[in-house]
Amino acid sequence: MRVLFICVHNSARSQIAEAYLQQYCGDAAEVTSAGLDPTFVNPLVVAVMAEEGLDLSAKKTRKVFDLYKDGRLYDYVVTVCEESLEGQCPVFAGVTHRLHLPFPDPAGVVGTDEEKLAKVRAIRDRIKERMVALADEIKAGKGRRLGDAWEQGKTS
């Protein structure tokens, strides 16, 4: 199973999703992330993921169109950005399913340093919850499309 997570900058949400899904799926999935306009991995994300034992300090961001031009094929393309930007994501040849799981952008959090960390932890935890469920679906190989449980209102 090949899964690609896409967000705007590949700096936060897609990096978190990639790290968790790879951790929970192990060899059952090949997981990648990329962005429409990649920058760098958000330092707040690096900090909150380190709390979980996941080191993103050396992670590089990728441009989604470079993966597309390289002819990479994915079974699932999962967008994690706002609805308004989802339409900008390329359609990959061979994709059997697209899933949209919008999460708030950690780049937009405001407040003191501790308030920002708390808000990014909350985003991280929401993404983690969804990645646990996706990993369970992948490993179970139930023959249904990823995310069907959410589309049917079975998972929040």
PDB file of C-alpha atoms in Angstrom:
ATOM      1  CA  MET A   1       0.000   0.000   0.000  1.00  0.00           C
ATOM      2  CA  ARG A   2       1.465   3.351  -1.073  1.00  0.00           C
ATOM      3  CA  VAL A   3       0.067   6.467   0.619  1.00  0.00           C
ATOM      4  CA  LEU A   4       0.875  10.106  -0.138  1.00  0.00           C
ATOM      5  CA  PHE A   5      -0.098  12.942   2.228  1.00  0.00           C
ATOM      6  CA  ILE A   6      -0.325  16.422   0.711  1.00  0.00           C
ATOM      7  CA  CYS A   7      -0.613  19.833   2.350  1.00  0.00           C
ATOM      8  CA  VAL A   8       0.398  23.327   1.342  1.00  0.00           C
ATOM      9  CA  HIS A   9       3.969  23.591   2.662  1.00  0.00           C
ATOM     10  CA  ASN A  10       4.732  19.986   3.719  1.00  0.00           C
ATOM     11  CA  SER A  11       5.845  21.621   6.944  1.00  0.00           C
ATOM     12  CA  ALA A  12       3.414  20.272   9.531  1.00  0.00           C
ATOM     13  CA  ARG A  13       0.185  18.321   8.958  1.00  0.00           C
ATOM     14  CA  SER A  14       1.465  16.076   6.175  1.00  0.00           C
ATOM     15  CA  GLN A  15       4.736  15.474   8.045  1.00  0.00           C
ATOM     16  CA  ILE A  16       2.855  14.482  11.215  1.00  0.00           C
ATOM     17  CA  ALA A  17       0.506  12.190   9.274  1.00  0.00           C
ATOM     18  CA  GLU A  18       3.398  10.569   7.410  1.00  0.00           C
ATOM     19  CA  ALA A  19       5.358   9.898  10.600  1.00  0.00           C
ATOM     20  CA  TYR A  20       2.418   8.388  12.474  1.00  0.00           C
ATOM     21  CA  LEU A  21       1.064   6.276   9.629  1.00  0.00           C
ATOM     22  CA  GLN A  22       4.524   4.860   8.911  1.00  0.00           C
ATOM     23  CA  GLN A  23       5.020   4.104  12.605  1.00  0.00           C
ATOM     24  CA  TYR A  24       1.658   2.360  12.947  1.00  0.00           C
ATOM     25  CA  CYS A  25       1.744   0.498   9.624  1.00  0.00           C
ATOM     26  CA  GLY A  26       5.366  -0.550   9.542  1.00  0.00           C
ATOM     27  CA  ASP A  27       5.999  -2.618   6.415  1.00  0.00           C
ATOM     28  CA  ALA A  28       2.290  -2.710   5.524  1.00  0.00           C
ATOM     29  CA  ALA A  29       2.560   0.724   3.890  1.00  0.00           C
ATOM     30  CA  GLU A  30       5.009   2.954   2.099  1.00  0.00           C
ATOM     31  CA  VAL A  31       4.181   6.475   3.274  1.00  0.00           C
ATOM     32  CA  THR A  32       5.335   9.765   1.765  1.00  0.00           C
ATOM     33  CA  SER A  33       4.382  13.406   2.199  1.00  0.00           C
ATOM     34  CA  ALA A  34       4.768  16.460   0.001  1.00  0.00           C
ATOM     35  CA  GLY A  35       3.524  20.013  -0.408  1.00  0.00           C
ATOM     36  CA  LEU A  36       2.265  22.362  -3.079  1.00  0.00           C
ATOM     37  CA  ASP A  37       4.795  25.029  -2.035  1.00  0.00           C
ATOM     38  CA  PRO A  38       7.259  23.288   0.326  1.00  0.00           C
ATOM     39  CA  THR A  39       9.211  25.292   2.878  1.00  0.00           C
ATOM     40  CA  PHE A  40      10.738  23.663   5.990  1.00  0.00           C
ATOM     41  CA  VAL A  41       9.436  21.488   8.798  1.00  0.00           C
ATOM     42  CA  ASN A  42       7.818  23.733  11.415  1.00  0.00           C
ATOM     43  CA  PRO A  43       9.974  23.847  14.600  1.00  0.00           C
ATOM     44  CA  LEU A  44       6.856  23.549  16.779  1.00  0.00           C
ATOM     45  CA  VAL A  45       5.994  20.329  14.954  1.00  0.00           C
ATOM     46  CA  VAL A  46       9.532  19.032  15.439  1.00  0.00           C
ATOM     47  CA  ALA A  47       9.187  19.763  19.176  1.00  0.00           C
ATOM     48  CA  VAL A  48       5.788  18.112  19.702  1.00  0.00           C
ATOM     49  CA  MET A  49       6.708  15.077  17.629  1.00  0.00           C
ATOM     50  CA  ALA A  50       9.919  14.656  19.660  1.00  0.00           C
ATOM     51  CA  GLU A  51       7.666  14.402  22.713  1.00  0.00           C
ATOM     52  CA  GLU A  52       6.178  11.333  21.004  1.00  0.00           C
ATOM     53  CA  GLY A  53       9.605   9.842  20.275  1.00  0.00           C
ATOM     54  CA  LEU A  54       9.459  10.741  16.569  1.00  0.00           C
ATOM     55  CA  ASP A  55      12.439  12.755  15.346  1.00  0.00           C
ATOM     56  CA  LEU A  56      11.570  15.065  12.455  1.00  0.00           C
ATOM     57  CA  SER A  57      14.556  17.367  12.976  1.00  0.00           C
ATOM     58  CA  ALA A  58      16.359  16.140   9.852  1.00  0.00           C
ATOM     59  CA  LYS A  59      13.241  15.799   7.664  1.00  0.00           C
ATOM     60  CA  LYS A  60      13.213  17.630   4.356  1.00  0.00           C
ATOM     61  CA  THR A  61      10.114  18.895   2.620  1.00  0.00           C
ATOM     62  CA  ARG A  62       9.169  17.719  -0.864  1.00  0.00           C
ATOM     63  CA  LYS A  63       7.335  19.307  -3.754  1.00  0.00           C
ATOM     64  CA  VAL A  64       4.304  17.264  -4.772  1.00  0.00           C
ATOM     65  CA  PHE A  65       4.723  18.132  -8.436  1.00  0.00           C
ATOM     66  CA  ASP A  66       8.255  16.678  -8.414  1.00  0.00           C
ATOM     67  CA  LEU A  67       6.817  13.351  -7.260  1.00  0.00           C
ATOM     68  CA  TYR A  68       4.171  13.625  -9.962  1.00  0.00           C
ATOM     69  CA  LYS A  69       6.749  14.391 -12.672  1.00  0.00           C
ATOM     70  CA  ASP A  70       8.870  11.438 -11.485  1.00  0.00           C
ATOM     71  CA  GLY A  71       5.915   9.186 -12.281  1.00  0.00           C
ATOM     72  CA  ARG A  72       5.417   8.007  -8.716  1.00  0.00           C
ATOM     73  CA  LEU A  73       2.273   5.960  -8.213  1.00  0.00           C
ATOM     74  CA  TYR A  74       0.165   5.874  -5.042  1.00  0.00           C
ATOM     75  CA  ASP A  75      -2.791   3.794  -3.979  1.00  0.00           C
ATOM     76  CA  TYR A  76      -4.113   6.666  -1.854  1.00  0.00           C
ATOM     77  CA  VAL A  77      -3.570  10.405  -1.971  1.00  0.00           C
ATOM     78  CA  VAL A  78      -4.693  12.053   1.258  1.00  0.00           C
ATOM     79  CA  THR A  79      -5.001  15.823   1.442  1.00  0.00           C
ATOM     80  CA  VAL A  80      -4.817  17.329   4.918  1.00  0.00           C
ATOM     81  CA  CYS A  81      -5.187  21.022   4.066  1.00  0.00           C
ATOM     82  CA  GLU A  82      -8.173  23.336   3.939  1.00  0.00           C
ATOM     83  CA  GLU A  83     -10.977  22.651   1.486  1.00  0.00           C
ATOM     84  CA  SER A  84     -10.081  25.719  -0.583  1.00  0.00           C
ATOM     85  CA  LEU A  85      -6.652  24.317  -1.472  1.00  0.00           C
ATOM     86  CA  GLU A  86      -7.534  20.673  -2.081  1.00  0.00           C
ATOM     87  CA  GLY A  87      -8.383  21.318  -5.721  1.00  0.00           C
ATOM     88  CA  GLN A  88      -4.813  22.438  -6.413  1.00  0.00           C
ATOM     89  CA  CYS A  89      -3.440  18.981  -5.682  1.00  0.00           C
ATOM     90  CA  PRO A  90      -2.451  17.015  -8.789  1.00  0.00           C
ATOM     91  CA  VAL A  91      -4.280  13.898  -9.885  1.00  0.00           C
ATOM     92  CA  PHE A  92      -1.820  11.024  -9.778  1.00  0.00           C
ATOM     93  CA  ALA A  93      -2.012   8.301 -12.394  1.00  0.00           C
ATOM     94  CA  GLY A  94      -3.003   4.986 -10.911  1.00  0.00           C
ATOM     95  CA  VAL A  95      -4.584   6.458  -7.786  1.00  0.00           C
ATOM     96  CA  THR A  96      -7.497   4.332  -6.745  1.00  0.00           C
ATOM     97  CA  HIS A  97      -8.763   6.655  -4.032  1.00  0.00           C
ATOM     98  CA  ARG A  98      -8.413  10.195  -2.739  1.00  0.00           C
ATOM     99  CA  LEU A  99      -9.266  11.055   0.825  1.00  0.00           C
ATOM    100  CA  HIS A 100      -9.552  14.515   2.351  1.00  0.00           C
ATOM    101  CA  LEU A 101      -8.868  14.887   6.084  1.00  0.00           C
ATOM    102  CA  PRO A 102      -8.674  18.611   6.857  1.00  0.00           C
ATOM    103  CA  PHE A 103      -6.739  19.704   9.933  1.00  0.00           C
ATOM    104  CA  PRO A 104      -5.916  23.205  11.223  1.00  0.00           C
ATOM    105  CA  ASP A 105      -2.558  24.578  10.093  1.00  0.00           C
ATOM    106  CA  PRO A 106       0.015  24.720  12.921  1.00  0.00           C
ATOM    107  CA  ALA A 107       1.608  27.695  11.148  1.00  0.00           C
ATOM    108  CA  GLY A 108      -1.444  29.728  12.095  1.00  0.00           C
ATOM    109  CA  VAL A 109      -1.329  29.217  15.862  1.00  0.00           C
ATOM    110  CA  VAL A 110      -0.863  32.325  17.998  1.00  0.00           C
ATOM    111  CA  GLY A 111      -0.082  33.060  21.623  1.00  0.00           C
ATOM    112  CA  THR A 112       2.830  32.610  23.972  1.00  0.00           C
ATOM    113  CA  ASP A 113       5.357  29.888  23.202  1.00  0.00           C
ATOM    114  CA  GLU A 114       3.603  27.505  25.597  1.00  0.00           C
ATOM    115  CA  GLU A 115       0.171  28.344  24.174  1.00  0.00           C
ATOM    116  CA  LYS A 116       1.448  27.687  20.661  1.00  0.00           C
ATOM    117  CA  LEU A 117       2.919  24.342  21.738  1.00  0.00           C
ATOM    118  CA  ALA A 118      -0.373  23.382  23.389  1.00  0.00           C
ATOM    119  CA  LYS A 119      -2.311  24.206  20.211  1.00  0.00           C
ATOM    120  CA  VAL A 120       0.117  22.255  18.014  1.00  0.00           C
ATOM    121  CA  ARG A 121      -0.101  19.302  20.435  1.00  0.00           C
ATOM    122  CA  ALA A 122      -3.885  19.352  20.024  1.00  0.00           C
ATOM    123  CA  ILE A 123      -3.528  19.301  16.216  1.00  0.00           C
ATOM    124  CA  ARG A 124      -0.935  16.518  16.502  1.00  0.00           C
ATOM    125  CA  ASP A 125      -3.273  14.482  18.677  1.00  0.00           C
ATOM    126  CA  ARG A 126      -6.163  14.847  16.206  1.00  0.00           C
ATOM    127  CA  ILE A 127      -3.925  13.714  13.357  1.00  0.00           C
ATOM    128  CA  LYS A 128      -2.595  10.835  15.466  1.00  0.00           C
ATOM    129  CA  GLU A 129      -6.129   9.619  16.182  1.00  0.00           C
ATOM    130  CA  ARG A 130      -6.956   9.545  12.475  1.00  0.00           C
ATOM    131  CA  MET A 131      -3.666   7.821  11.594  1.00  0.00           C
ATOM    132  CA  VAL A 132      -4.324   5.072  14.138  1.00  0.00           C
ATOM    133  CA  ALA A 133      -7.663   4.417  12.428  1.00  0.00           C
ATOM    134  CA  LEU A 134      -6.127   4.512   8.933  1.00  0.00           C
ATOM    135  CA  ALA A 135      -3.370   2.126   9.998  1.00  0.00           C
ATOM    136  CA  ASP A 136      -5.965  -0.266  11.402  1.00  0.00           C
ATOM    137  CA  GLU A 137      -7.813  -0.202   8.065  1.00  0.00           C
ATOM    138  CA  ILE A 138      -4.626  -0.769   6.075  1.00  0.00           C
ATOM    139  CA  LYS A 139      -3.444  -3.636   8.258  1.00  0.00           C
ATOM    140  CA  ALA A 140      -6.880  -5.242   8.323  1.00  0.00           C
ATOM    141  CA  GLY A 141      -7.078  -5.124   4.528  1.00  0.00           C
ATOM    142  CA  LYS A 142     -10.843  -5.128   4.724  1.00  0.00           C
ATOM    143  CA  GLY A 143     -11.237  -4.565   1.006  1.00  0.00           C
ATOM    144  CA  ARG A 144     -12.908  -1.207   1.465  1.00  0.00           C
ATOM    145  CA  ARG A 145     -11.535   2.174   0.641  1.00  0.00           C
ATOM    146  CA  LEU A 146      -9.574   3.979   3.313  1.00  0.00           C
ATOM    147  CA  GLY A 147     -11.772   6.431   5.129  1.00  0.00           C
ATOM    148  CA  ASP A 148     -15.071   4.679   4.418  1.00  0.00           C
ATOM    149  CA  ALA A 149     -15.787   4.552   8.150  1.00  0.00           C
ATOM    150  CA  TRP A 150     -15.498   8.362   8.307  1.00  0.00           C
ATOM    151  CA  GLU A 151     -17.575   8.871   5.207  1.00  0.00           C
ATOM    152  CA  GLN A 152     -20.288   6.762   6.813  1.00  0.00           C
ATOM    153  CA  GLY A 153     -20.077   8.707  10.096  1.00  0.00           C
ATOM    154  CA  LYS A 154     -18.686   5.805  12.118  1.00  0.00           C
ATOM    155  CA  THR A 155     -15.560   7.625  13.278  1.00  0.00           C
ATOM    156  CA  SER A 156     -15.242  11.216  14.438  1.00  0.00           C
TER     157      SER A 156
END
